[in-house]
Coordinates of C-alpha atoms in Angstrom, one line a residue:
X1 CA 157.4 98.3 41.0
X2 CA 161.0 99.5 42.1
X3 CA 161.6 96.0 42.8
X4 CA 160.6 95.4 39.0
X5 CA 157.8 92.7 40.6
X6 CA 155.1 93.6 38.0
X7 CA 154.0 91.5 35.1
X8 CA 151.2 92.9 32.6
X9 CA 148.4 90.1 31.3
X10 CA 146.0 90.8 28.6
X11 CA 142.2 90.3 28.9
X12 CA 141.9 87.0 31.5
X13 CA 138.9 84.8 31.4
X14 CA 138.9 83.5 35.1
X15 CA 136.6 86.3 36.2
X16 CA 136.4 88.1 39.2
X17 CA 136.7 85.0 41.6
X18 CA 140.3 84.4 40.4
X19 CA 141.8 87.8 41.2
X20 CA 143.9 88.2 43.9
X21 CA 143.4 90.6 47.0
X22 CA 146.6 92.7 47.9
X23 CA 146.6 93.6 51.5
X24 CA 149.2 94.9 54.0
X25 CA 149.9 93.7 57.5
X26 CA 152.1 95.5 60.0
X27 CA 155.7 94.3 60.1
X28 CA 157.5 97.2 62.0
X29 CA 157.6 100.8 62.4
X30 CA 158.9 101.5 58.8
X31 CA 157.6 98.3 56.8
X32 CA 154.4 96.6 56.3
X33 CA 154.2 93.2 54.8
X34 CA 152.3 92.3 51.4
X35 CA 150.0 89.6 51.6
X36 CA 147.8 88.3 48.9
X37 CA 145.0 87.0 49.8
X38 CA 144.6 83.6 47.6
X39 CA 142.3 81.4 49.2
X40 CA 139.8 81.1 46.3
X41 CA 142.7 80.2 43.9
X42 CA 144.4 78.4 46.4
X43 CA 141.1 75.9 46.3
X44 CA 141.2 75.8 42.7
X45 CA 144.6 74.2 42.5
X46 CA 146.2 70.4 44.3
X47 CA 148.1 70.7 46.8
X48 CA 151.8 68.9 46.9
X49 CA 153.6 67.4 49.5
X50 CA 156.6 69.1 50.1
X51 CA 159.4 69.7 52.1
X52 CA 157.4 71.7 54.8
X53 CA 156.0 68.7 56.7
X54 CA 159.5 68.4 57.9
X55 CA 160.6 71.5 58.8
X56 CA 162.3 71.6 62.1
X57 CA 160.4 72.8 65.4
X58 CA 161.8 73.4 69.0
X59 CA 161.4 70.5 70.3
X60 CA 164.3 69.1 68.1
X61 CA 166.9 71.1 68.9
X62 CA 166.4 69.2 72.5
X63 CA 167.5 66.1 71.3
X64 CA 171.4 67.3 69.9
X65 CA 174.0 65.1 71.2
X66 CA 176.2 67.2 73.2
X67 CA 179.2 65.8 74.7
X68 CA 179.5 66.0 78.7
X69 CA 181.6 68.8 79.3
X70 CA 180.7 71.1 76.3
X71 CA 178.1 74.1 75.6
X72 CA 177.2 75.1 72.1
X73 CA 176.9 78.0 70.0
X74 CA 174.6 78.9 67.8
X75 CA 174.1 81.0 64.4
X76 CA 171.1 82.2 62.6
X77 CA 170.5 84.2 59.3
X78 CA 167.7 84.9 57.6
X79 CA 166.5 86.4 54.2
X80 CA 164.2 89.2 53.8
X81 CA 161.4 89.4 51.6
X82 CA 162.2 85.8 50.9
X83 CA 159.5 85.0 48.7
X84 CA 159.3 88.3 46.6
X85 CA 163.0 87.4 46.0
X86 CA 161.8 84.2 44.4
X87 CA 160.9 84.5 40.4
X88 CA 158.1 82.9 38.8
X89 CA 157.4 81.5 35.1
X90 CA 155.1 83.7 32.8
X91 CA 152.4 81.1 33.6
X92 CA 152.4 80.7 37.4
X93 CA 152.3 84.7 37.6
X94 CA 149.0 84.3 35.3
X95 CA 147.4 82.9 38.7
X96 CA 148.8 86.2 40.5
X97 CA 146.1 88.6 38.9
X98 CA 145.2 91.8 40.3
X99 CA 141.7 93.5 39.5
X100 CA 140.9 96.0 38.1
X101 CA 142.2 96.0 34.2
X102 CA 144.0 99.2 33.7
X103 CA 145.0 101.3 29.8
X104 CA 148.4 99.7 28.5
X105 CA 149.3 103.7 28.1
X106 CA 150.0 103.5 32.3
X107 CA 152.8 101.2 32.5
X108 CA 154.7 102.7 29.8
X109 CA 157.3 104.7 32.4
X110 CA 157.9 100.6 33.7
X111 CA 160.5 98.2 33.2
X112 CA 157.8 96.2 33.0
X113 CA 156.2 97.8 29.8
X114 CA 159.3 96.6 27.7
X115 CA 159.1 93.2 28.7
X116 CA 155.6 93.4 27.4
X117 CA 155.9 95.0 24.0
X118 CA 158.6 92.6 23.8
X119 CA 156.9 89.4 23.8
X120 CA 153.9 90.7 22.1
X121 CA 156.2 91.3 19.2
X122 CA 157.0 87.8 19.5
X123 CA 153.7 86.7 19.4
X124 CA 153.6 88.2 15.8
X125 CA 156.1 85.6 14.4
X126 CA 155.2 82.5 12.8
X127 CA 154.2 79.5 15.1
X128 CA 157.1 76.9 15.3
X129 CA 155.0 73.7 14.9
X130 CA 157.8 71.7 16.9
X131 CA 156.7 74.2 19.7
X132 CA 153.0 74.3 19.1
X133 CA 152.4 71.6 16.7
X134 CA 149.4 71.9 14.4
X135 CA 147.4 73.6 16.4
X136 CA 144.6 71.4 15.8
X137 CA 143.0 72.0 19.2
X138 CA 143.0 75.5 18.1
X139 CA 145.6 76.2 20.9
X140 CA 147.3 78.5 18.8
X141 CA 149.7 81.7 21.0
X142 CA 147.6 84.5 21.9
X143 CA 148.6 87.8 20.1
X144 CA 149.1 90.5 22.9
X145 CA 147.1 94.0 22.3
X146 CA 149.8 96.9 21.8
X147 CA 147.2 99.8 21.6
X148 CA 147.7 101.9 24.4
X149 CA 144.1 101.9 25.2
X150 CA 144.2 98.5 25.3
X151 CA 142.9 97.1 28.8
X152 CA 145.5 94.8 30.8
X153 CA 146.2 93.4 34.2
X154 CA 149.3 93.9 36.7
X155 CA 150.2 90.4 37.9
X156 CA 153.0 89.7 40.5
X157 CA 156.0 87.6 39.1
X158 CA 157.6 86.4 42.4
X159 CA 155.9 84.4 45.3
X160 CA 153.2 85.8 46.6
X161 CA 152.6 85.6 50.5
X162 CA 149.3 84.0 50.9
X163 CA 150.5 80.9 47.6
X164 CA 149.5 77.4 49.2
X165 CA 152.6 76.4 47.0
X166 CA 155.0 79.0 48.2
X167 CA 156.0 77.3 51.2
X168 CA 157.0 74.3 49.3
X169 CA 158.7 76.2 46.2
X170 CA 160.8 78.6 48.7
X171 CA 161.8 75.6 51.1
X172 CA 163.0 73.2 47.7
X173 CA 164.6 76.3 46.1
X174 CA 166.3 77.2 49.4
X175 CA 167.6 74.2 50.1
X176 CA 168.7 72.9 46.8
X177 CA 170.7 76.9 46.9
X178 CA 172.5 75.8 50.1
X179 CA 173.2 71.9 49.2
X180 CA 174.9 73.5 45.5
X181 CA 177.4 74.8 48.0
X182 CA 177.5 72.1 49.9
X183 CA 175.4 73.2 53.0
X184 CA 173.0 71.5 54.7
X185 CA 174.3 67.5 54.2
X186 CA 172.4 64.9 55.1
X187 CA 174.8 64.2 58.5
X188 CA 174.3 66.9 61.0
X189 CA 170.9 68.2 58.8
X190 CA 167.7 68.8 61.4
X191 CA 164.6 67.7 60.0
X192 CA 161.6 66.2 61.6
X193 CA 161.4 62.9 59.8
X194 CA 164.8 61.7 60.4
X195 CA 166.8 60.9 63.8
X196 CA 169.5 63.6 65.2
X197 CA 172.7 61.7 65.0
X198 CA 176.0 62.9 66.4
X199 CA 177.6 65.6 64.7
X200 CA 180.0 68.5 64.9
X201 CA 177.7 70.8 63.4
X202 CA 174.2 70.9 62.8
X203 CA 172.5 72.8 60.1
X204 CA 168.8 73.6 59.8
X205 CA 166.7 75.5 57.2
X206 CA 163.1 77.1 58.3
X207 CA 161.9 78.3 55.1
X208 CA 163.8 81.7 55.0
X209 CA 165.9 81.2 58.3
X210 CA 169.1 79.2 58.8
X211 CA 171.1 78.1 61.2
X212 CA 174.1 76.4 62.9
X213 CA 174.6 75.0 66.4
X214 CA 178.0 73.2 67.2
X215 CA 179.5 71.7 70.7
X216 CA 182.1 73.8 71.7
X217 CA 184.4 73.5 75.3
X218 CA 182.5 75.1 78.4
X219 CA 185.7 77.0 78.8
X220 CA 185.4 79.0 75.2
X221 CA 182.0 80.1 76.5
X222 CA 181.4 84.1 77.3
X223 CA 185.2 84.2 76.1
X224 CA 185.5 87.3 73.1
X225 CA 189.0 86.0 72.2
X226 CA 188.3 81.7 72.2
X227 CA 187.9 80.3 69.1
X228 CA 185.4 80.9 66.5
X229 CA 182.9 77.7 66.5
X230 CA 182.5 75.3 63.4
X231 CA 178.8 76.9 63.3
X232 CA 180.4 80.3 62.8
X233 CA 182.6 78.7 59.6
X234 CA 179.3 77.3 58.5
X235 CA 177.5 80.2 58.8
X236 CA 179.9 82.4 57.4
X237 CA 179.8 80.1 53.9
X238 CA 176.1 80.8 54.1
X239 CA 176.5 84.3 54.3
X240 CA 178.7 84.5 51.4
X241 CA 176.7 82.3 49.1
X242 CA 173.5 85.0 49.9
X243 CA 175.7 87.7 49.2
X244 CA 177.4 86.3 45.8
X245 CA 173.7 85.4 44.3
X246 CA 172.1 88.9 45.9
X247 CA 170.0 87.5 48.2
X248 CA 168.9 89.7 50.4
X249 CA 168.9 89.5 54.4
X250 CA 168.2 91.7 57.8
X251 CA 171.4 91.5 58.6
X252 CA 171.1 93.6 61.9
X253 CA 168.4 90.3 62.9
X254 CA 172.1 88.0 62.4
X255 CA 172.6 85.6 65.7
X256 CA 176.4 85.5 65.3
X257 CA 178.1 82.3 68.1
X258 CA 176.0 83.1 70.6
X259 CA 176.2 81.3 73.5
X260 CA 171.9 82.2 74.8
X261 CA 169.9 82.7 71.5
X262 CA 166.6 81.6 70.0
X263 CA 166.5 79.2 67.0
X264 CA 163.3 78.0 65.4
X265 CA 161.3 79.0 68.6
X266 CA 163.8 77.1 71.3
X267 CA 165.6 79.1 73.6
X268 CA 168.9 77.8 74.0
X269 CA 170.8 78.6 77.5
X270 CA 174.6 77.9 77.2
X271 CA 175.7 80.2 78.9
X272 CA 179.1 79.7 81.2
X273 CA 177.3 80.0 84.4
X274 CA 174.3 77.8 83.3
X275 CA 176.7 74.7 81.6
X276 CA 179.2 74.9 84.7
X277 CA 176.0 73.7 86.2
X278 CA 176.0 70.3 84.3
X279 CA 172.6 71.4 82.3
X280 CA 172.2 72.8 78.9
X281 CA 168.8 74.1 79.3
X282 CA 166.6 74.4 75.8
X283 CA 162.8 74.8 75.7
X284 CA 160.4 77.8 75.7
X285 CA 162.1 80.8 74.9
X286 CA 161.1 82.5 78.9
X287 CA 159.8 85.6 77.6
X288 CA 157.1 84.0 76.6
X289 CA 156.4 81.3 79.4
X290 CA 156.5 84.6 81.3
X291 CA 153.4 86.3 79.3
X292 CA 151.6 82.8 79.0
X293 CA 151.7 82.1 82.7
X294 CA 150.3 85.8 83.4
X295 CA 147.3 85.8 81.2
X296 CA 146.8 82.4 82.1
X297 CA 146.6 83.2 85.5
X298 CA 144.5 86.1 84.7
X299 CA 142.4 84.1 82.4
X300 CA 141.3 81.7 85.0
X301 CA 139.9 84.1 87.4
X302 CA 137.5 85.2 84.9
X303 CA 133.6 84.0 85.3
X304 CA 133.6 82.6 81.4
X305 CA 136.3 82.5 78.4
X306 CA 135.4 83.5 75.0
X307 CA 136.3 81.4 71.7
X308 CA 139.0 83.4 69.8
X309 CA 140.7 84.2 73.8
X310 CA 140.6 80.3 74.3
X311 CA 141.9 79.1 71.6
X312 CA 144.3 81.6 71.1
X313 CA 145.5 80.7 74.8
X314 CA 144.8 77.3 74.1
X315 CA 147.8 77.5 70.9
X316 CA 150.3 79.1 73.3
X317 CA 150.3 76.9 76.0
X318 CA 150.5 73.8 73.8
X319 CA 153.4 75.3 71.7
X320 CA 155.2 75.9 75.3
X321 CA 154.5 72.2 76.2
X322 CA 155.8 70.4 73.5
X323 CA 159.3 70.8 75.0
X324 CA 157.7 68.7 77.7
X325 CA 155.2 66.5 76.7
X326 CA 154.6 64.7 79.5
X327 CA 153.3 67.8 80.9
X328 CA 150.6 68.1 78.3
X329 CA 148.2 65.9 80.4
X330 CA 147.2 68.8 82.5
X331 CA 145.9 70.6 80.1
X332 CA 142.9 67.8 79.1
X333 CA 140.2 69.4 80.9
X334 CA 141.5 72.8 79.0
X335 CA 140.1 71.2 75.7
X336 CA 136.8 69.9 77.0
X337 CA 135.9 74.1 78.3
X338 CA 134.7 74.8 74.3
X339 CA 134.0 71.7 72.2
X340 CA 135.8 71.6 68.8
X341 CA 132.5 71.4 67.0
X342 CA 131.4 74.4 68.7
X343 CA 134.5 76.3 68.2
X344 CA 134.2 79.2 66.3
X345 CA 137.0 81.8 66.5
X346 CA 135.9 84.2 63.7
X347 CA 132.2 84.5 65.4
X348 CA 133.4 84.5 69.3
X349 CA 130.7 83.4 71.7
X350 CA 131.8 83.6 75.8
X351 CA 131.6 79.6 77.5
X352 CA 131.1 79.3 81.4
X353 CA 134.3 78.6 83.5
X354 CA 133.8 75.7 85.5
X355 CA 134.4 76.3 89.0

């Protein structure tokens, strides 16, 4: 409610199997994050191709054209809360329900409450037949109770965590934000369905997270007083245009020209030291290589594996070996141990090891 999220609905017809389930899952310390659980309504409504089946993985950031003699730097910024940030229309929030109905008398101390009697006093007007025509199909504006023992509904009015659709509503609005202030171009842009070209920055957006890499001369690198990069400029812009439309961010999360960073799950090394040595390493970030080789290890020198450890494992390792697919042939025996027909994570079972 302090973030004025709350949207009241009279009497809905849907029933119980089109409310939706709030639920918390742990974030950090101090914040938990709000999920809704929508998968009955999510299978009520078509899906839509969106921007999300090109959002940019790792594996990308491998193929920049970086020329000989150059490192990089690289920026990242993300939003917080990113999809509670985004509004939604009086209709979409209908599909954001929550049970159980409570009195109208309960929300009166709310922002929300005003809103409310506010368009139920519109509803007492007289219908604009260029609006609603002759309401022939009896389709006439329902009049909203005002009796405080009335019986509504608190819906959410922003994107709920858990939408189908929000990951294809935040991406488009995010990225038609950044392109209004002419971020993100089409040269230099990294996206999964198009080929990395030579540029002198490149700009990425992963849902709530953007970022800017940029060749730079090995000699500005680990130097506090060289130059700042064109991905700093680029980020900088970015920062602003956040803070002018008050859109939140974790701003203490900020990579700021970094010369060793993470960026959509690639680690990129370009560090002095590292690009002295003719290589500009990017792949797994080596934290985790480092935990997947020791439960690995660990893994196989147990008698039998279990379904939810497998393919849990199974996810990790192939995530690491995407920035070298050629590798991935060794791990073909890996999906014969549990067949996918016979794979059932949510009701774990434990399968022999062969030995």
């Amino acid at each position: 409610c302090s973030s004025d999220l709350l949207h009241p609905k009279e009497s809905i017809t849907t029933g119980d199997s089109g409310r939706v389930k709030i639920f918390n899952a742990f974030k950090s310390a101090e914040w938990d994050r709000q999920i809704g659980d929508r998968r009955e309504r999510n299978g009520w409504e078509a899906r839509i191709s969106g921007p999300s089946s090109a959002l940019p993985i790792g594996s990308l950031i491998g193929r920049l054209c970086i020329p000989e003699g150059c490192g990089v730097k690289l920026c990242v910024t993300d939003r917080s809360d990113y999809y509670h940030q985004i509004g939604v229309s009086d209709e979409r929030s209908r599909s954001n329900v929550v049970w159980p109905a409570f009195p109208l008398r309960q929300f009166a101390h709310l922002e929300a409450y005003k809103r409310y009697m506010q368009k139920a006093q519109a509803s007492l007007r007289p219908i604009d037949r260029t609006v609603h025509g002759d309401q022939l199909g009896g389709h006439r504006p329902q009049r909203l109770p005002t009796n405080p023992d009335a019986d509504v509904y608190g819906a959410f009015r922003a994107i709920l965590q858990g939408d189908h659709l929000g990951v294809e509503f935040g991406i488009s609005a995010h990225v038609g934000f950044l392109q209004e202030h002419s971020l993100l171009p089409d040269k230099g842009r990294l996206v999964t369905d198009r080929l990395v070209r030579p540029a002198e920055v490149y700009q990425g957006l992963c849902i709530d997270d953007f970022f800017a890499l940029s060749p730079v001369p090995a000699e500005d690198l680990g130097q506090p007083t060289a130059p700042k990069s064109k991905a700093y400029h680029v980020f900088r812009q970015a920062k602003q245009c956040y803070e002018d439309a008050n859109l939140a961010g974790s701003d203490p999360k900020d990579v700021v020209d970094a010369d060793c960073g993470v960026v959509v799950g690639a680690e990129v090394d370009s560090r002095a030291s590292t690009v002295a040595g003719g290589i500009l390493p990017v792949g797994c970030p080596a934290s985790k290589r480092l935990a997947l080789s020791w439960i690995a290890a660990k893994a196989a020198a147990l008698p039998c594996t279990s379904d939810a450890l497998h393919a849990s494992l199974l996810g990790g390792l192939v995530s690491a070996f995407c920035f070298r697919r050629c590798s991935m042939a060794v791990l073909e025996e890996l999906f014969k141990v549990i067949p996918a027909t016979e794979l059932q994570p949510d009701q774990p079972r434990t399968h022999p090891l062969s030995r």
